[in-house]
PDB file of C-alpha atoms in Angstrom:
ATOM      1  CA  UNK N   1     -16.992-261.918 -68.130  1.00  0.00           C
ATOM      2  CA  UNK N   2     -15.641-263.745 -71.320  1.00  0.00           C
ATOM      3  CA  UNK N   3     -12.482-262.729 -72.133  1.00  0.00           C
ATOM      4  CA  UNK N   4     -13.913-260.984 -75.915  1.00  0.00           C
ATOM      5  CA  UNK N   5     -16.061-258.677 -73.524  1.00  0.00           C
ATOM      6  CA  UNK N   6     -13.214-257.743 -70.936  1.00  0.00           C
ATOM      7  CA  UNK N   7     -10.649-256.806 -73.686  1.00  0.00           C
ATOM      8  CA  UNK N   8     -13.582-254.778 -74.723  1.00  0.00           C
ATOM      9  CA  UNK N   9     -13.315-253.577 -71.491  1.00  0.00           C
ATOM     10  CA  UNK N  10     -10.472-251.496 -72.655  1.00  0.00           C
ATOM     11  CA  UNK N  11     -11.544-250.174 -75.684  1.00  0.00           C
ATOM     12  CA  UNK N  12     -14.437-249.608 -76.926  1.00  0.00           C
ATOM     13  CA  UNK N  13     -16.105-250.619 -80.689  1.00  0.00           C
ATOM     14  CA  UNK N  14     -15.709-246.908 -81.926  1.00  0.00           C
ATOM     15  CA  UNK N  15     -11.934-246.648 -80.884  1.00  0.00           C
ATOM     16  CA  UNK N  16     -11.364-249.963 -82.677  1.00  0.00           C
ATOM     17  CA  UNK N  17     -13.086-248.808 -85.192  1.00  0.00           C
ATOM     18  CA  UNK N  18     -11.638-244.700 -85.078  1.00  0.00           C
ATOM     19  CA  UNK N  19      -8.439-246.604 -85.266  1.00  0.00           C
ATOM     20  CA  UNK N  20      -9.245-249.278 -88.366  1.00  0.00           C
ATOM     21  CA  UNK N  21      -9.982-245.886 -89.920  1.00  0.00           C
ATOM     22  CA  UNK N  22      -6.955-244.048 -89.173  1.00  0.00           C
ATOM     23  CA  UNK N  23      -4.881-247.199 -90.513  1.00  0.00           C
ATOM     24  CA  UNK N  24      -6.302-245.825 -94.221  1.00  0.00           C
ATOM     25  CA  UNK N  25      -4.176-243.083 -93.321  1.00  0.00           C
ATOM     26  CA  UNK N  26      -1.770-242.958 -91.660  1.00  0.00           C
ATOM     27  CA  UNK N  27       1.749-242.169 -92.766  1.00  0.00           C
ATOM     28  CA  UNK N  28       3.558-246.131 -93.552  1.00  0.00           C
ATOM     29  CA  UNK N  29       6.934-244.772 -94.549  1.00  0.00           C
ATOM     30  CA  UNK N  30       7.939-244.415 -90.381  1.00  0.00           C
ATOM     31  CA  UNK N  31       7.631-247.169 -88.726  1.00  0.00           C
ATOM     32  CA  UNK N  32       7.030-244.776 -85.160  1.00  0.00           C
ATOM     33  CA  UNK N  33       3.465-245.769 -83.733  1.00  0.00           C
ATOM     34  CA  UNK N  34       1.834-245.971 -80.213  1.00  0.00           C
ATOM     35  CA  UNK N  35       1.950-248.858 -77.890  1.00  0.00           C
ATOM     36  CA  UNK N  36      -0.587-250.527 -79.988  1.00  0.00           C
ATOM     37  CA  UNK N  37       2.219-251.310 -82.445  1.00  0.00           C
ATOM     38  CA  UNK N  38       3.482-254.642 -83.526  1.00  0.00           C
ATOM     39  CA  UNK N  39       5.645-254.443 -86.403  1.00  0.00           C
ATOM     40  CA  UNK N  40       6.005-252.072 -89.285  1.00  0.00           C
ATOM     41  CA  UNK N  41       7.743-251.490 -92.139  1.00  0.00           C
ATOM     42  CA  UNK N  42       8.156-249.218 -95.352  1.00  0.00           C
ATOM     43  CA  UNK N  43       4.230-249.291 -96.612  1.00  0.00           C
ATOM     44  CA  UNK N  44       2.842-251.682 -93.529  1.00  0.00           C
ATOM     45  CA  UNK N  45       2.541-251.445 -90.524  1.00  0.00           C
ATOM     46  CA  UNK N  46       0.679-254.332 -88.160  1.00  0.00           C
ATOM     47  CA  UNK N  47      -1.437-252.749 -84.469  1.00  0.00           C
ATOM     48  CA  UNK N  48      -2.911-254.927 -82.208  1.00  0.00           C
ATOM     49  CA  UNK N  49      -6.525-253.817 -81.730  1.00  0.00           C
ATOM     50  CA  UNK N  50      -6.748-256.063 -78.781  1.00  0.00           C
ATOM     51  CA  UNK N  51      -4.291-258.574 -76.354  1.00  0.00           C
ATOM     52  CA  UNK N  52      -5.168-261.429 -74.039  1.00  0.00           C
ATOM     53  CA  UNK N  53      -3.540-261.171 -70.646  1.00  0.00           C
ATOM     54  CA  UNK N  54      -1.607-264.026 -68.540  1.00  0.00           C
ATOM     55  CA  UNK N  55      -2.223-266.557 -71.263  1.00  0.00           C
ATOM     56  CA  UNK N  56       1.626-266.761 -72.176  1.00  0.00           C
ATOM     57  CA  UNK N  57       2.415-269.614 -69.446  1.00  0.00           C
ATOM     58  CA  UNK N  58      -1.331-270.017 -69.086  1.00  0.00           C
ATOM     59  CA  UNK N  59      -2.793-273.467 -69.121  1.00  0.00           C
ATOM     60  CA  UNK N  60      -3.573-274.728 -72.612  1.00  0.00           C
ATOM     61  CA  UNK N  61      -7.587-275.070 -72.212  1.00  0.00           C
ATOM     62  CA  UNK N  62      -7.655-270.803 -70.943  1.00  0.00           C
ATOM     63  CA  UNK N  63      -5.785-270.764 -73.994  1.00  0.00           C
ATOM     64  CA  UNK N  64      -8.831-272.355 -76.717  1.00  0.00           C
ATOM     65  CA  UNK N  65     -11.084-270.750 -74.412  1.00  0.00           C
ATOM     66  CA  UNK N  66      -9.429-266.748 -75.053  1.00  0.00           C
ATOM     67  CA  UNK N  67      -8.449-267.836 -78.312  1.00  0.00           C
ATOM     68  CA  UNK N  68     -12.938-268.385 -79.243  1.00  0.00           C
ATOM     69  CA  UNK N  69     -13.475-265.421 -77.661  1.00  0.00           C
ATOM     70  CA  UNK N  70     -10.707-263.094 -78.906  1.00  0.00           C
ATOM     71  CA  UNK N  71     -12.060-264.358 -82.548  1.00  0.00           C
ATOM     72  CA  UNK N  72     -15.775-263.192 -81.543  1.00  0.00           C
ATOM     73  CA  UNK N  73     -14.404-260.172 -81.111  1.00  0.00           C
ATOM     74  CA  UNK N  74     -12.735-260.077 -85.003  1.00  0.00           C
ATOM     75  CA  UNK N  75     -15.809-261.025 -86.021  1.00  0.00           C
ATOM     76  CA  UNK N  76     -17.925-258.860 -84.959  1.00  0.00           C
ATOM     77  CA  UNK N  77     -15.205-255.752 -86.170  1.00  0.00           C
ATOM     78  CA  UNK N  78     -15.342-257.101 -89.535  1.00  0.00           C
ATOM     79  CA  UNK N  79     -19.013-257.114 -89.318  1.00  0.00           C
ATOM     80  CA  UNK N  80     -18.713-253.434 -88.454  1.00  0.00           C
ATOM     81  CA  UNK N  81     -15.544-252.509 -90.984  1.00  0.00           C
ATOM     82  CA  UNK N  82     -18.514-253.973 -93.950  1.00  0.00           C
ATOM     83  CA  UNK N  83     -20.794-251.922 -92.788  1.00  0.00           C
ATOM     84  CA  UNK N  84     -18.398-248.812 -93.028  1.00  0.00           C
ATOM     85  CA  UNK N  85     -16.434-249.794 -96.519  1.00  0.00           C
ATOM     86  CA  UNK N  86     -18.725-252.107 -97.807  1.00  0.00           C
ATOM     87  CA  UNK N  87     -17.797-256.577 -97.577  1.00  0.00           C
ATOM     88  CA  UNK N  88     -14.756-258.262 -97.117  1.00  0.00           C
ATOM     89  CA  UNK N  89     -12.788-259.833-100.007  1.00  0.00           C
ATOM     90  CA  UNK N  90     -13.754-263.332 -99.037  1.00  0.00           C
ATOM     91  CA  UNK N  91     -11.605-264.280 -96.313  1.00  0.00           C
ATOM     92  CA  UNK N  92      -8.305-265.867 -96.967  1.00  0.00           C
ATOM     93  CA  UNK N  93      -6.736-268.396 -95.337  1.00  0.00           C
ATOM     94  CA  UNK N  94      -2.595-268.468 -95.150  1.00  0.00           C
ATOM     95  CA  UNK N  95      -2.160-272.503 -95.207  1.00  0.00           C
ATOM     96  CA  UNK N  96      -1.066-271.553 -99.288  1.00  0.00           C
ATOM     97  CA  UNK N  97       0.834-268.397 -98.401  1.00  0.00           C
ATOM     98  CA  UNK N  98       3.085-270.315 -96.130  1.00  0.00           C
ATOM     99  CA  UNK N  99       3.291-273.601 -98.257  1.00  0.00           C
ATOM    100  CA  UNK N 100       4.505-271.195-100.879  1.00  0.00           C
ATOM    101  CA  UNK N 101       7.211-269.411 -98.471  1.00  0.00           C
ATOM    102  CA  UNK N 102       8.445-272.425 -97.553  1.00  0.00           C
ATOM    103  CA  UNK N 103       9.567-273.345-101.352  1.00  0.00           C
ATOM    104  CA  UNK N 104      11.845-270.660-100.812  1.00  0.00           C
ATOM    105  CA  UNK N 105       8.914-267.839-102.589  1.00  0.00           C
ATOM    106  CA  UNK N 106       9.453-264.584-102.094  1.00  0.00           C
ATOM    107  CA  UNK N 107       7.056-262.957-100.428  1.00  0.00           C
ATOM    108  CA  UNK N 108       6.378-259.268 -99.308  1.00  0.00           C
ATOM    109  CA  UNK N 109       5.764-258.320 -96.113  1.00  0.00           C
ATOM    110  CA  UNK N 110       2.914-257.762 -93.895  1.00  0.00           C
ATOM    111  CA  UNK N 111       2.143-260.432 -96.196  1.00  0.00           C
ATOM    112  CA  UNK N 112       4.777-262.588 -95.116  1.00  0.00           C
ATOM    113  CA  UNK N 113       4.684-262.322 -91.336  1.00  0.00           C
ATOM    114  CA  UNK N 114       0.535-262.884 -90.875  1.00  0.00           C
ATOM    115  CA  UNK N 115       0.942-266.165 -92.775  1.00  0.00           C
ATOM    116  CA  UNK N 116       3.137-267.182 -89.932  1.00  0.00           C
ATOM    117  CA  UNK N 117       1.155-265.196 -87.439  1.00  0.00           C
ATOM    118  CA  UNK N 118      -2.841-266.437 -89.032  1.00  0.00           C
ATOM    119  CA  UNK N 119      -4.496-269.240 -89.604  1.00  0.00           C
ATOM    120  CA  UNK N 120      -6.848-266.250 -92.359  1.00  0.00           C
ATOM    121  CA  UNK N 121      -7.118-262.897 -92.273  1.00  0.00           C
ATOM    122  CA  UNK N 122     -10.493-260.808 -93.498  1.00  0.00           C
ATOM    123  CA  UNK N 123      -9.299-258.365 -95.902  1.00  0.00           C
ATOM    124  CA  UNK N 124     -11.034-254.913 -97.666  1.00  0.00           C
ATOM    125  CA  UNK N 125      -9.767-251.960 -99.814  1.00  0.00           C
ATOM    126  CA  UNK N 126     -11.485-249.482 -98.612  1.00  0.00           C
ATOM    127  CA  UNK N 127     -12.305-246.981-101.721  1.00  0.00           C
ATOM    128  CA  UNK N 128     -10.105-244.327-103.065  1.00  0.00           C
ATOM    129  CA  UNK N 129      -7.052-245.150 -99.904  1.00  0.00           C
ATOM    130  CA  UNK N 130      -5.292-247.434-101.894  1.00  0.00           C
ATOM    131  CA  UNK N 131      -4.649-249.708 -99.098  1.00  0.00           C
ATOM    132  CA  UNK N 132      -5.433-253.042 -97.916  1.00  0.00           C
ATOM    133  CA  UNK N 133      -6.402-253.305 -94.561  1.00  0.00           C
ATOM    134  CA  UNK N 134      -6.662-256.976 -92.815  1.00  0.00           C
ATOM    135  CA  UNK N 135      -7.768-258.006 -89.457  1.00  0.00           C
ATOM    136  CA  UNK N 136      -6.743-261.892 -88.466  1.00  0.00           C
ATOM    137  CA  UNK N 137      -6.693-263.247 -84.743  1.00  0.00           C
ATOM    138  CA  UNK N 138      -2.498-264.228 -84.456  1.00  0.00           C
ATOM    139  CA  UNK N 139      -3.073-267.341 -81.971  1.00  0.00           C
ATOM    140  CA  UNK N 140      -0.311-269.731 -82.992  1.00  0.00           C
ATOM    141  CA  UNK N 141       2.636-268.804 -81.144  1.00  0.00           C
ATOM    142  CA  UNK N 142       1.748-270.559 -77.374  1.00  0.00           C
ATOM    143  CA  UNK N 143       4.880-268.440 -76.004  1.00  0.00           C
ATOM    144  CA  UNK N 144       2.686-264.712 -76.678  1.00  0.00           C
ATOM    145  CA  UNK N 145      -0.556-263.507 -76.333  1.00  0.00           C
ATOM    146  CA  UNK N 146      -3.762-264.231 -77.928  1.00  0.00           C
ATOM    147  CA  UNK N 147      -3.729-260.846 -79.967  1.00  0.00           C
ATOM    148  CA  UNK N 148      -6.386-259.446 -83.139  1.00  0.00           C
ATOM    149  CA  UNK N 149      -3.845-257.487 -85.713  1.00  0.00           C
ATOM    150  CA  UNK N 150      -5.033-255.038 -87.668  1.00  0.00           C
ATOM    151  CA  UNK N 151      -2.767-254.614 -91.055  1.00  0.00           C
ATOM    152  CA  UNK N 152      -2.630-251.672 -93.324  1.00  0.00           C
ATOM    153  CA  UNK N 153       0.022-252.275 -96.284  1.00  0.00           C
ATOM    154  CA  UNK N 154       0.668-250.577 -99.414  1.00  0.00           C
ATOM    155  CA  UNK N 155       1.550-253.885-101.004  1.00  0.00           C
ATOM    156  CA  UNK N 156      -1.211-255.420-102.599  1.00  0.00           C
ATOM    157  CA  UNK N 157      -1.717-259.160-101.068  1.00  0.00           C
ATOM    158  CA  UNK N 158       0.654-261.714-103.262  1.00  0.00           C
TER     159      UNK N 158
END
C-alpha cells in the first residue's frame, strides 16, 4: 500500500474536503485549533491535512517516494476542490517569493512561511468567503515529516 493510501486510511476524502470547507468560515482571529494545527496567527491558519510517519530519521529514498505519494494525494484533493469551488488560480511557485524574502522584502504571513515550506501552492478564492485557501506539500525540511498543508488566509497573496 502506498503512503498516500495509508494517509487516506486515517481520514477519508470527504473528511479532508469538510476540513477545507471549514477553513472558509473558521474564526481566524484566534490561534486555537485541533491536533491538525500546524501554525496560526491573526488572519490565517495552516493545518496539516495528512503527514508521513517516521521519515525524520528515515531513509532518503523512502522520503522521495513518500513525497511523491503525498503530492499525488494533494493533487487529488485539488481536483476535487476544483469541482467544488471552480478552477484554481494557476499554481503559484514559491521561488520568486523566497528571493523577495531573501532581499529583505517584508512578506505577510502565512505566505512568507509557506514560501519556506513548499515549492508551490494551489490557490482558490471560494466565492463569497473573502479568503484564500491554498494547498501545498511541505517536504523541504529533512528533519520533519512530509505534510499536505492547507492554508486559510484573509490576506491576499503578495
